[in-house]
Amino acid sequence: MYRTNSSYYFLLIILLIFLGYKSSFAQEEPPSFRIIVTDKDSSFLEQKKIIYNPFYSSEKILQKELHLVKMKLAHQSYLASSIDSIVDTEKGKEVFLHVGESFKWARLERGTVEDVFLDKIGFRERFYSKKPFYYKELLELIESLQVYAENHGYPFVVVGLDSIQIHEDHSISAQLKMDKNLFITYEGVEIIGDDVKVSAKYLQNYLGIKPGAIYNLKQIKEIPNRLREIPFVKKVKSPVVSFRGSKATIHLFLKKKKASKFDFLVGVLPRNEVTGSRVLITVDGMFSAQNLLGGGEKIHLEFRQLRQATQRLDVELAYPYIFGLPFGIDGDFSLYKRDSSYLDLEYDGGVSYLFSAQHYLKIFGHSKSSFLLELDTDPILQSKKLPQNLDTRFTDFGLEHHIENLDYRFNPRKGWRFTTKVAAGFKSVEPNNDIINLVDPSEPTFNFETLYDSLETRSIQYQIDATLQGFIPFYPEARGVIMLSNQTGSIFSNQNIFLNETYRLGGTKILRGFDEESIFASTFSIFTLEYRFLIGTNSYFYLFGDYGFVENKSLDIKSQDDPIGFGAGMTFDTKIGVFGISYAYGKQFDNPIDFRAAKIHFGYINYF
């Protein structure tokens, strides 16, 4: 009984407290006010779309709301508005507002501002002659001048108006005034951090903070984002700018970050019709080391087991800012073995002019040799035709241009990047001894070397490649991103293109949902729509769709297709590395989608 009575009284007390609070809440109504315009139509504020909150909790909040109303009127050229009086009534306060006349510009002259500043922001005096005076427009003009000056060597600039006159017809005349003060250039950067092994020259070039260069406030504000994109350093705290005379020094507080990495990717591709196996396992292993000498240099090795008995080895070396100059060099070696069909050896070398860390132009030279391995001679004996793959040597030279404008290179929310490459060179066809030495028992006099007579043993070949990506913030605003991209490539020549010279599409890097490098094309264009939901700096979920146009015009092959790939995946960053998984389907020609043949890829990147 004691427990029951105690519980009863306890519940009764809680109920009475709740009802008391509810009653007090119901009785408390926030005070309100309404604005009465004394010199205009009663619907004037509504016509001008000036909205205010009629409820206030204190006198301070009321005054703040009335000030906002006057500022909104000022933005619409009513500069002389004032509160005549405030009267208490039974229904709340009544605020009597005098709006006054609208003001206009008589003229706004250039004053002491140099033409170069005004021309850059698009200022014209006729824009401010006999036109309504918009306060917000004036603020934007002053801010534009201020920002332009701060980004062109004048961090202490002061911009305003001078010789202001208000005329009887409510027009305003004034002159622009600019005090530029000191012209500032960079002295350089200072690296503060005991364990940081990176040269100041590298960071000065990468960040664009070169000694003698003009001070740029926008550039300095972008430093934290640019530092995030350097894999081997980490920002400890925000940069500090110090001024001495006409020189500015940027102090960077950095510490070493693990940059060398090992990347391991496994693909599970079920029901492979080419090999006849139920499951095909692909492997992609990568080792990369950066900044071993402190100059931002890069060493990259990658091995890929793409298909059964098919391997690829890539070795890349790159060194930016040679001798502190805006030039970089790079070189590549690639070995590709396509089962027992052929072997490709490729060499690349280039010199880049680095306009900035996000913009370069490269001149390169490229050499590729393709050798047939095991040759099935029966089709050649029967058809008296050359095979689709032939021994070739190709040497070309070209230009590559890259430019990007991203908020964060590795996992952007907004911005774009564009890369294009054009090349032209000479191709030679090398007669294969196994072919020219063939003897057909049914026609022993036939000379198989004559099969090469229909080919130009030396011809000119061209190649164009382009990649465009755009990133657009999307719902939810803080985390959603839409990625739109296109990858296009074409190889063309006045002579035949052989199958072992074409693009190899399909897999995790281009046209997902298909077996690795299972689609051959002389021309292709792949469009991608991808939605990303960001869950961290380098982590996100994604849904994607790939649509492509693929054309193959190699020897004895003429085909076109519009393949489609779609799926989902995620990439997530942990203390021990970055993990990734994707799940994709693909559709070719008129074949239906086989939902039992998904392509699954697992990835892992470890930094050390």
Coordinates of C-alpha atoms in Angstrom, one line a residue:
M1 CA 0.0 0.0 0.0
Y2 CA 2.9 2.4 0.8
R3 CA 4.3 1.9 -2.7
T4 CA 0.9 2.4 -4.4
N5 CA 0.2 5.7 -2.5
S6 CA 3.7 7.0 -3.1
S7 CA 3.4 6.3 -6.8
Y8 CA -0.1 7.9 -6.9
Y9 CA 1.1 11.1 -5.2
F10 CA 4.2 11.3 -7.3
L11 CA 2.2 11.1 -10.6
L12 CA -0.3 13.6 -9.2
I13 CA 2.5 16.1 -8.5
I14 CA 4.0 15.6 -12.0
L15 CA 0.6 16.1 -13.6
L16 CA -0.1 19.3 -11.6
I17 CA 3.4 20.7 -12.5
F18 CA 2.8 19.9 -16.2
L19 CA -0.7 21.5 -16.2
G20 CA 0.7 24.5 -14.4
Y21 CA 3.4 25.0 -17.0
K22 CA 0.9 24.4 -19.8
S23 CA -1.4 27.0 -18.3
S24 CA 1.4 29.5 -17.9
F25 CA 2.5 28.8 -21.5
A26 CA -1.0 29.3 -22.8
Q27 CA -1.3 32.6 -20.9
E28 CA 2.1 34.0 -22.2
E29 CA 1.6 35.6 -25.6
P30 CA 4.7 37.4 -27.1
P31 CA 4.1 41.1 -27.5
S32 CA 3.6 42.3 -31.1
F33 CA 3.8 45.5 -33.1
R34 CA 2.6 46.8 -36.4
I35 CA 4.1 49.4 -38.7
I36 CA 1.9 52.3 -40.0
V37 CA 3.3 54.2 -42.9
T38 CA 2.5 57.9 -42.5
D39 CA 3.4 59.3 -45.9
K40 CA 2.6 56.5 -48.3
D41 CA -0.2 54.2 -49.2
S42 CA -1.1 51.6 -46.5
S43 CA 0.1 48.8 -48.7
F44 CA 3.4 50.4 -49.5
L45 CA 5.6 47.9 -47.5
E46 CA 3.7 45.0 -49.1
Q47 CA 4.2 46.5 -52.6
K48 CA 8.0 46.8 -51.9
K49 CA 8.1 43.3 -50.5
I50 CA 9.4 44.5 -47.2
I51 CA 8.5 41.8 -44.7
Y52 CA 9.1 42.0 -40.9
N53 CA 8.5 39.8 -37.9
P54 CA 5.7 41.4 -35.8
F55 CA 6.6 39.6 -32.6
Y56 CA 9.4 40.6 -30.2
S57 CA 10.6 39.4 -26.8
S58 CA 12.4 42.5 -25.7
E59 CA 12.8 46.2 -26.5
K60 CA 16.3 45.4 -28.0
I61 CA 14.7 42.9 -30.4
L62 CA 12.1 45.4 -31.4
Q63 CA 14.7 48.1 -32.2
K64 CA 16.7 45.6 -34.2
E65 CA 13.7 44.6 -36.3
L66 CA 12.8 48.3 -37.0
H67 CA 16.5 48.9 -38.0
L68 CA 16.2 46.0 -40.5
V69 CA 13.1 47.6 -42.0
K70 CA 14.9 50.9 -42.5
M71 CA 17.9 49.1 -44.1
K72 CA 15.6 47.3 -46.5
L73 CA 14.1 50.7 -47.5
A74 CA 17.6 52.1 -47.9
H75 CA 18.4 49.2 -50.3
Q76 CA 15.5 50.4 -52.4
S77 CA 16.7 54.0 -52.5
Y78 CA 14.6 55.3 -49.6
L79 CA 17.5 56.7 -47.5
A80 CA 15.6 59.2 -45.3
S81 CA 13.1 56.8 -43.6
S82 CA 12.6 57.4 -39.9
I83 CA 10.5 56.3 -36.9
D84 CA 8.2 59.2 -35.9
S85 CA 6.7 57.6 -32.8
I86 CA 5.8 54.4 -31.1
V87 CA 2.4 54.1 -29.3
D88 CA 1.2 51.4 -26.9
T89 CA -2.2 50.0 -27.5
E90 CA -4.3 47.1 -26.1
K91 CA -3.3 45.1 -29.2
G92 CA 0.4 45.9 -29.0
K93 CA 2.6 48.7 -30.2
E94 CA 1.9 50.8 -33.2
V95 CA 5.1 52.1 -35.0
F96 CA 4.6 55.2 -37.2
L97 CA 7.1 55.1 -40.0
H98 CA 7.9 58.1 -42.3
V99 CA 9.4 56.6 -45.5
G100 CA 10.4 59.8 -47.3
E101 CA 11.3 60.3 -51.0
S102 CA 13.4 57.9 -53.0
F103 CA 16.9 59.1 -53.9
K104 CA 18.7 58.9 -57.2
W105 CA 22.2 59.4 -58.5
A106 CA 23.0 62.8 -60.0
R107 CA 26.5 61.4 -60.8
L108 CA 29.2 59.2 -59.4
E109 CA 32.7 60.2 -60.6
R110 CA 35.9 58.3 -60.7
G111 CA 37.6 60.5 -58.2
T112 CA 41.0 59.2 -57.1
V113 CA 40.5 55.7 -58.3
E114 CA 42.8 54.7 -61.2
D115 CA 41.3 53.7 -64.5
V116 CA 42.9 50.2 -64.3
F117 CA 40.9 49.3 -61.2
L118 CA 37.6 50.7 -62.5
D119 CA 38.0 49.0 -65.9
K120 CA 38.6 45.6 -64.3
I121 CA 35.4 45.7 -62.3
G122 CA 33.3 47.1 -65.2
F123 CA 32.6 50.6 -63.7
R124 CA 31.0 53.1 -66.1
E125 CA 29.9 56.6 -65.0
R126 CA 26.8 56.5 -67.1
F127 CA 25.5 53.6 -64.9
Y128 CA 25.2 56.2 -62.1
S129 CA 23.7 59.1 -63.9
K130 CA 20.0 59.8 -63.3
K131 CA 19.6 56.3 -62.0
P132 CA 17.9 55.1 -58.7
F133 CA 20.3 55.1 -55.7
Y134 CA 20.5 51.6 -54.5
Y135 CA 22.5 51.3 -51.3
K136 CA 23.3 47.6 -51.8
E137 CA 24.6 48.4 -55.3
L138 CA 27.0 51.0 -53.9
L139 CA 28.3 48.6 -51.3
E140 CA 28.9 46.0 -54.0
L141 CA 30.9 48.5 -56.0
I142 CA 33.1 49.5 -53.1
E143 CA 33.6 45.8 -52.2
S144 CA 34.6 45.0 -55.7
L145 CA 37.2 47.7 -55.7
Q146 CA 38.5 46.6 -52.3
V147 CA 38.7 42.9 -53.3
Y148 CA 40.5 43.7 -56.6
A149 CA 43.1 45.8 -54.9
E150 CA 43.7 43.3 -52.1
N151 CA 44.3 40.6 -54.8
H152 CA 46.7 42.8 -56.7
G153 CA 49.2 44.0 -54.1
Y154 CA 47.3 46.4 -51.8
P155 CA 46.2 44.6 -48.6
F156 CA 45.8 47.9 -46.7
V157 CA 43.6 49.6 -49.3
V158 CA 40.7 51.8 -48.1
V159 CA 37.8 52.6 -50.5
G160 CA 34.9 55.0 -49.9
L161 CA 33.1 58.1 -51.2
D162 CA 34.3 61.7 -51.2
S163 CA 32.7 65.1 -52.0
I164 CA 29.2 63.9 -51.2
Q165 CA 26.4 66.3 -52.1
I166 CA 22.7 65.9 -51.6
H167 CA 20.6 68.1 -53.9
E168 CA 17.1 69.5 -53.4
D169 CA 15.6 67.1 -56.0
H170 CA 16.8 64.2 -53.8
S171 CA 19.7 63.3 -56.0
I172 CA 23.2 62.5 -54.9
S173 CA 26.6 63.3 -56.4
A174 CA 29.8 61.9 -55.1
Q175 CA 33.3 60.9 -56.1
L176 CA 35.0 57.5 -55.5
K177 CA 38.0 57.6 -53.2
M178 CA 40.8 55.0 -52.9
D179 CA 43.8 55.1 -50.6
K180 CA 46.0 52.2 -51.8
N181 CA 48.7 52.6 -49.2
L182 CA 51.7 50.2 -49.4
F183 CA 52.3 48.0 -52.4
I184 CA 53.2 44.6 -51.1
T185 CA 55.1 41.7 -52.7
Y186 CA 56.0 38.3 -51.3
E187 CA 59.3 37.6 -49.6
G188 CA 58.6 33.9 -49.5
V189 CA 57.3 31.2 -47.2
E190 CA 58.7 30.0 -43.8
I191 CA 58.1 26.4 -42.8
I192 CA 57.6 25.9 -39.1
G193 CA 57.8 22.2 -38.1
D194 CA 60.7 20.0 -36.9
D195 CA 59.8 16.8 -38.8
V196 CA 58.8 18.4 -42.1
K197 CA 61.1 17.3 -45.0
V198 CA 60.0 19.5 -47.9
S199 CA 61.8 22.4 -49.6
A200 CA 60.5 25.9 -49.3
K201 CA 61.0 26.3 -53.1
Y202 CA 58.6 23.4 -53.7
L203 CA 55.9 25.0 -51.5
Q204 CA 56.5 28.5 -53.0
N205 CA 55.9 27.1 -56.5
Y206 CA 53.0 24.9 -55.5
L207 CA 51.2 27.6 -53.7
G208 CA 52.2 30.4 -56.1
I209 CA 53.8 32.3 -53.2
K210 CA 57.0 33.1 -55.2
P211 CA 59.5 35.8 -53.9
G212 CA 58.8 39.0 -55.7
A213 CA 55.3 38.0 -56.8
I214 CA 52.4 40.4 -56.1
Y215 CA 50.5 39.9 -52.8
N216 CA 47.2 38.2 -53.4
L217 CA 44.7 37.8 -50.6
K218 CA 42.5 35.3 -52.5
Q219 CA 45.6 33.2 -53.0
I220 CA 46.4 33.3 -49.3
K221 CA 42.9 32.3 -48.3
E222 CA 43.2 29.2 -50.6
I223 CA 46.4 28.0 -48.9
P224 CA 44.6 25.7 -46.3
N225 CA 42.8 23.9 -49.2
R226 CA 45.9 23.6 -51.3
L227 CA 47.9 22.2 -48.4
R228 CA 45.2 19.5 -47.9
E229 CA 46.0 18.3 -51.4
I230 CA 49.6 17.7 -50.7
P231 CA 49.8 14.1 -49.6
F232 CA 53.0 14.4 -47.5
V233 CA 52.4 17.4 -45.2
K234 CA 49.6 18.3 -42.8
K235 CA 48.5 21.7 -41.6
V236 CA 48.9 22.1 -37.8
K237 CA 47.2 25.5 -37.7
S238 CA 46.2 28.3 -40.1
P239 CA 48.9 30.2 -41.9
V240 CA 50.1 33.5 -40.5
V241 CA 51.1 36.5 -42.7
S242 CA 53.7 38.9 -41.4
F243 CA 54.6 42.2 -43.0
R244 CA 58.0 43.9 -43.0
G245 CA 58.2 47.1 -45.1
S246 CA 56.8 46.3 -48.5
K247 CA 57.3 42.5 -48.1
A248 CA 55.0 39.8 -46.8
T249 CA 56.1 36.4 -45.5
I250 CA 53.7 33.5 -45.2
H251 CA 54.4 31.3 -42.1
L252 CA 53.2 27.7 -42.6
F253 CA 52.8 25.5 -39.6
L254 CA 53.2 21.9 -40.9
K255 CA 54.0 18.4 -39.8
K256 CA 54.9 15.3 -41.8
K257 CA 52.2 13.1 -43.0
K258 CA 52.4 9.5 -44.3
A259 CA 52.5 9.7 -48.1
S260 CA 53.9 6.5 -49.4
K261 CA 51.0 4.1 -50.0
F262 CA 50.2 0.5 -50.9
D263 CA 46.9 0.0 -52.8
F264 CA 45.3 -3.4 -53.2
L265 CA 42.2 -4.0 -55.3
V266 CA 40.4 -7.3 -55.9
G267 CA 37.6 -7.8 -58.4
V268 CA 35.1 -10.6 -58.5
L269 CA 33.6 -11.1 -62.0
P270 CA 31.1 -14.0 -62.1
R271 CA 30.2 -16.1 -65.2
N272 CA 33.0 -15.1 -67.5
E273 CA 32.2 -16.3 -71.0
V274 CA 35.6 -15.6 -72.4
T275 CA 37.5 -17.9 -70.1
G276 CA 34.6 -20.3 -69.5
S277 CA 35.1 -20.0 -65.7
R278 CA 32.3 -19.3 -63.3
V279 CA 34.3 -16.6 -61.5
L280 CA 37.2 -14.5 -62.6
I281 CA 39.4 -12.9 -60.0
T282 CA 41.3 -9.7 -61.0
V283 CA 44.1 -8.1 -58.9
D284 CA 45.4 -4.6 -58.9
G285 CA 48.4 -3.8 -56.7
M286 CA 50.0 -0.4 -56.5
F287 CA 53.0 1.1 -54.6
S288 CA 53.6 4.9 -54.5
A289 CA 56.3 6.9 -52.7
Q290 CA 56.4 10.7 -52.7
N291 CA 58.8 13.4 -51.4
L292 CA 61.6 11.1 -50.6
L293 CA 64.1 13.9 -51.4
G294 CA 62.0 16.8 -50.2
G295 CA 61.1 18.1 -53.7
G296 CA 57.7 16.6 -54.2
E297 CA 59.0 13.9 -56.5
K298 CA 56.9 10.8 -57.1
I299 CA 57.7 7.1 -57.7
H300 CA 54.8 4.9 -58.8
L301 CA 54.7 1.2 -59.5
E302 CA 51.5 -0.7 -60.4
F303 CA 50.8 -4.3 -61.3
R304 CA 47.5 -5.5 -62.6
Q305 CA 46.2 -9.0 -63.2
L306 CA 43.3 -7.9 -65.4
R307 CA 42.1 -11.2 -67.0
Q308 CA 43.2 -14.8 -67.1
A309 CA 46.9 -14.8 -68.2
T310 CA 46.8 -11.0 -68.8
Q311 CA 49.1 -8.7 -66.8
R312 CA 50.1 -5.1 -66.9
L313 CA 53.1 -3.4 -65.2
D314 CA 53.5 0.4 -65.0
V315 CA 56.4 2.4 -63.6
E316 CA 56.2 6.2 -63.4
L317 CA 58.7 8.8 -62.2
A318 CA 57.9 12.5 -61.8
Y319 CA 59.8 15.5 -60.5
P320 CA 58.1 18.9 -60.4
Y321 CA 59.8 22.3 -60.2
I322 CA 63.3 21.4 -61.4
F323 CA 65.9 23.8 -59.9
G324 CA 63.0 25.8 -58.4
L325 CA 61.7 26.7 -61.8
P326 CA 58.1 26.1 -63.0
F327 CA 59.1 23.1 -65.1
G328 CA 58.6 19.4 -64.3
I329 CA 59.7 16.3 -65.9
D330 CA 58.2 12.8 -65.9
G331 CA 58.7 9.4 -67.5
D332 CA 56.7 6.2 -67.8
F333 CA 57.4 2.6 -68.7
S334 CA 54.5 0.2 -69.3
L335 CA 54.5 -3.6 -70.1
Y336 CA 51.2 -5.2 -71.1
K337 CA 50.8 -8.9 -71.9
R338 CA 47.5 -9.9 -73.4
D339 CA 47.3 -13.7 -72.5
S340 CA 49.3 -15.5 -75.2
S341 CA 48.3 -13.1 -78.0
Y342 CA 50.7 -10.2 -77.8
L343 CA 53.1 -8.1 -75.7
D344 CA 53.1 -4.3 -75.6
L345 CA 56.1 -2.2 -74.5
E346 CA 55.5 1.6 -74.0
Y347 CA 57.8 4.5 -73.1
D348 CA 56.7 8.0 -72.3
G349 CA 58.6 11.1 -71.5
G350 CA 57.5 14.7 -71.0
V351 CA 58.4 18.2 -69.9
S352 CA 55.6 20.3 -68.2
Y353 CA 55.3 24.0 -67.8
L354 CA 53.5 24.5 -64.4
F355 CA 51.3 27.6 -64.5
S356 CA 50.1 26.6 -61.0
A357 CA 49.5 23.4 -59.1
Q358 CA 46.2 23.1 -60.9
H359 CA 47.3 24.1 -64.4
Y360 CA 50.0 22.7 -66.7
L361 CA 50.9 22.3 -70.3
K362 CA 53.1 19.3 -71.3
I363 CA 55.1 18.4 -74.3
F364 CA 55.7 14.7 -74.5
G365 CA 57.1 11.9 -76.7
H366 CA 55.7 8.4 -76.7
S367 CA 56.9 5.1 -78.2
K368 CA 55.0 1.8 -78.3
S369 CA 56.1 -1.6 -79.7
S370 CA 53.7 -4.5 -80.0
F371 CA 54.9 -8.0 -80.5
L372 CA 52.8 -11.1 -81.3
L373 CA 53.5 -14.0 -79.1
E374 CA 51.7 -17.3 -79.9
L375 CA 50.2 -17.2 -83.3
D376 CA 47.3 -19.4 -84.5
T377 CA 48.3 -20.0 -88.1
D378 CA 45.4 -22.1 -89.2
P379 CA 43.0 -19.2 -89.9
I380 CA 45.8 -17.5 -91.9
L381 CA 46.4 -20.6 -93.9
Q382 CA 42.7 -21.0 -94.7
S383 CA 41.8 -17.3 -95.3
K384 CA 45.1 -16.0 -96.8
K385 CA 44.5 -12.9 -94.7
L386 CA 46.5 -11.2 -91.9
P387 CA 45.3 -11.5 -88.3
Q388 CA 43.7 -8.7 -86.5
N389 CA 46.8 -8.2 -84.3
L390 CA 50.1 -7.4 -86.0
D391 CA 53.7 -6.5 -84.9
T392 CA 53.8 -2.7 -84.9
R393 CA 56.1 0.2 -83.8
F394 CA 54.6 3.6 -83.1
T395 CA 56.3 6.8 -82.2
D396 CA 54.4 10.0 -81.6
F397 CA 54.7 13.5 -80.1
G398 CA 52.1 15.7 -78.6
L399 CA 50.7 18.2 -76.2
E400 CA 48.7 17.6 -73.0
H401 CA 46.8 20.4 -71.2
H402 CA 45.3 20.1 -67.7
I403 CA 43.4 22.7 -65.7
E404 CA 41.1 22.4 -62.7
N405 CA 39.2 24.5 -60.3
L406 CA 38.1 22.3 -57.3
D407 CA 37.5 23.1 -53.7
Y408 CA 39.3 19.8 -52.7
R409 CA 41.0 17.7 -55.3
F410 CA 40.6 14.2 -53.8
N411 CA 36.9 14.4 -52.8
P412 CA 35.5 17.6 -54.3
R413 CA 32.1 19.2 -53.5
K414 CA 32.2 21.7 -56.3
G415 CA 34.3 22.7 -59.2
W416 CA 35.6 21.2 -62.4
R417 CA 38.6 19.7 -64.1
F418 CA 39.5 19.3 -67.8
T419 CA 42.4 17.4 -69.4
T420 CA 43.0 17.1 -73.2
K421 CA 45.8 15.4 -75.1
V422 CA 46.6 15.4 -78.8
A423 CA 49.3 13.5 -80.5
A424 CA 50.5 12.5 -84.0
G425 CA 53.2 10.2 -85.1
F426 CA 54.5 7.5 -87.4
K427 CA 53.5 3.8 -87.3
S428 CA 55.4 1.0 -89.0
V429 CA 54.2 -2.5 -89.5
E430 CA 56.9 -5.2 -88.9
P431 CA 56.5 -8.4 -90.9
N432 CA 56.2 -11.4 -88.6
N433 CA 58.5 -14.3 -89.4
D434 CA 56.0 -16.9 -88.4
I435 CA 53.6 -15.5 -91.0
I436 CA 56.0 -14.9 -93.9
N437 CA 57.5 -18.4 -93.4
L438 CA 54.2 -20.2 -93.6
V439 CA 53.7 -22.8 -96.2
D440 CA 50.2 -24.0 -97.3
P441 CA 50.4 -27.7 -98.1
S442 CA 47.4 -27.3 -100.5
E443 CA 49.1 -24.3 -102.2
P444 CA 52.8 -24.5 -101.6
T445 CA 53.6 -21.7 -104.1
F446 CA 51.7 -19.1 -102.3
N447 CA 54.0 -16.5 -100.7
F448 CA 52.5 -15.3 -97.4
E449 CA 54.9 -12.3 -97.4
T450 CA 52.7 -10.8 -100.1
L451 CA 49.9 -10.4 -97.5
Y452 CA 51.8 -7.3 -96.3
D453 CA 51.8 -5.8 -99.8
S454 CA 48.2 -4.5 -99.2
L455 CA 49.4 -2.5 -96.1
E456 CA 51.3 0.7 -95.9
T457 CA 54.3 -0.3 -93.9
R458 CA 54.7 3.3 -92.7
S459 CA 51.8 5.6 -92.0
I460 CA 50.7 8.6 -90.0
Q461 CA 48.4 8.0 -87.0
Y462 CA 46.6 10.5 -84.7
Q463 CA 45.1 10.3 -81.3
I464 CA 42.9 12.7 -79.3
D465 CA 41.8 12.2 -75.7
A466 CA 39.8 14.4 -73.4
T467 CA 38.3 14.2 -69.9
L468 CA 35.9 16.7 -68.4
Q469 CA 34.4 16.4 -64.9
G470 CA 32.1 18.7 -63.0
F471 CA 31.0 18.6 -59.4
I472 CA 27.8 20.3 -58.2
P473 CA 26.6 20.6 -54.6
F474 CA 23.2 18.8 -54.2
Y475 CA 20.8 17.6 -51.6
P476 CA 21.4 17.4 -48.7
E477 CA 23.2 20.7 -49.1
A478 CA 26.2 20.0 -46.8
R479 CA 26.9 16.5 -48.1
G480 CA 25.3 15.7 -51.4
V481 CA 27.3 16.0 -54.7
I482 CA 26.4 15.4 -58.3
M483 CA 29.4 14.4 -60.5
L484 CA 29.0 14.7 -64.2
S485 CA 31.8 13.6 -66.5
N486 CA 32.8 12.6 -70.0
Q487 CA 35.8 10.7 -71.3
T488 CA 36.4 10.6 -75.0
G489 CA 39.1 9.2 -77.1
S490 CA 39.8 8.5 -80.8
I491 CA 42.5 6.9 -82.8
F492 CA 42.5 7.5 -86.6
S493 CA 44.7 7.1 -89.5
N494 CA 44.7 7.0 -93.3
Q495 CA 45.6 3.3 -93.0
N496 CA 44.3 0.3 -91.0
I497 CA 44.2 0.3 -87.2
F498 CA 44.9 -3.0 -85.6
L499 CA 43.1 -4.6 -82.7
N500 CA 46.2 -4.4 -80.4
E501 CA 46.4 -0.6 -81.0
T502 CA 42.8 0.2 -79.9
Y503 CA 41.5 1.4 -76.5
R504 CA 40.7 -1.3 -74.0
L505 CA 37.6 -0.3 -72.0
G506 CA 35.7 -1.8 -69.1
G507 CA 36.4 -2.3 -65.4
T508 CA 36.8 -0.1 -62.4
K509 CA 38.5 2.9 -64.1
I510 CA 36.3 3.4 -67.2
L511 CA 32.9 2.0 -68.0
R512 CA 32.1 0.1 -64.9
G513 CA 29.9 -3.1 -64.9
F514 CA 32.1 -4.9 -67.4
D515 CA 35.0 -7.3 -67.4
E516 CA 38.4 -5.5 -67.2
E517 CA 39.5 -4.3 -70.6
S518 CA 37.0 -6.5 -72.4
I519 CA 35.7 -3.9 -74.9
F520 CA 38.0 -2.8 -77.8
A521 CA 37.4 0.6 -79.4
S522 CA 39.0 2.9 -81.9
T523 CA 36.6 5.7 -80.8
F524 CA 34.7 6.0 -77.6
S525 CA 32.8 8.5 -75.5
I526 CA 31.6 7.6 -72.0
F527 CA 29.2 9.8 -70.0
T528 CA 28.8 9.4 -66.3
L529 CA 26.2 10.6 -63.8
E530 CA 27.1 9.9 -60.2
Y531 CA 25.5 11.0 -56.9
R532 CA 27.8 11.1 -53.9
F533 CA 26.8 11.4 -50.2
L534 CA 29.9 12.6 -48.3
I535 CA 30.5 11.1 -44.9
G536 CA 34.0 12.4 -44.4
T537 CA 36.9 14.3 -45.9
N538 CA 37.8 11.3 -48.1
S539 CA 34.7 9.1 -47.6
Y540 CA 31.5 8.8 -49.4
F541 CA 28.7 6.6 -50.7
Y542 CA 27.8 6.7 -54.4
L543 CA 25.3 5.7 -57.0
F544 CA 26.4 5.9 -60.6
G545 CA 25.3 5.3 -64.2
D546 CA 27.7 5.1 -67.2
Y547 CA 26.5 5.5 -70.8
G548 CA 28.9 5.1 -73.7
F549 CA 29.3 5.2 -77.4
V550 CA 31.8 2.7 -78.6
E551 CA 33.1 2.2 -82.2
N552 CA 35.7 -0.3 -83.4
K553 CA 37.1 0.2 -86.9
S554 CA 40.2 -2.0 -86.6
L555 CA 41.2 -4.4 -89.3
D556 CA 38.3 -6.5 -90.6
I557 CA 36.1 -5.3 -87.7
K558 CA 33.3 -2.7 -88.0
S559 CA 31.1 -2.5 -84.9
Q560 CA 29.2 0.1 -82.9
D561 CA 27.5 -0.2 -79.5
D562 CA 26.0 1.9 -76.7
P563 CA 27.0 0.1 -73.5
I564 CA 25.4 1.0 -70.2
G565 CA 26.8 0.4 -66.7
F566 CA 25.2 1.2 -63.3
G567 CA 25.7 0.4 -59.7
A568 CA 26.7 1.6 -56.2
G569 CA 29.6 1.6 -53.9
M570 CA 31.4 3.4 -51.0
T571 CA 34.8 4.6 -50.1
F572 CA 35.7 5.2 -46.4
D573 CA 38.8 6.5 -44.7
T574 CA 40.1 4.8 -41.5
K575 CA 43.2 5.1 -39.4
I576 CA 44.8 2.1 -41.1
G577 CA 43.9 3.1 -44.6
V578 CA 41.1 3.7 -47.2
F579 CA 38.7 1.0 -48.0
G580 CA 36.4 0.8 -51.0
I581 CA 33.8 -1.5 -52.4
S582 CA 31.7 -1.3 -55.6
Y583 CA 28.9 -3.4 -57.1
A584 CA 28.0 -2.9 -60.8
Y585 CA 26.0 -4.3 -63.7
G586 CA 26.6 -3.8 -67.4
K587 CA 24.6 -4.1 -70.6
Q588 CA 26.0 -4.5 -74.2
F589 CA 24.3 -4.6 -77.6
D590 CA 20.8 -5.9 -77.4
N591 CA 21.5 -8.3 -74.6
P592 CA 19.3 -8.1 -71.5
I593 CA 20.9 -7.2 -68.1
D594 CA 22.1 -10.3 -66.3
F595 CA 21.5 -9.6 -62.6
R596 CA 23.4 -12.8 -61.8
A597 CA 26.6 -11.4 -63.3
A598 CA 27.4 -8.4 -61.0
K599 CA 31.0 -7.1 -61.0
I600 CA 32.2 -6.7 -57.4
H601 CA 35.4 -4.8 -56.6
F602 CA 37.1 -4.5 -53.2
G603 CA 39.9 -1.9 -52.6
Y604 CA 42.3 -1.0 -49.9
I605 CA 44.9 1.8 -49.7
N606 CA 47.4 1.8 -46.8
Y607 CA 49.6 4.8 -46.1
F608 CA 53.0 4.3 -44.4

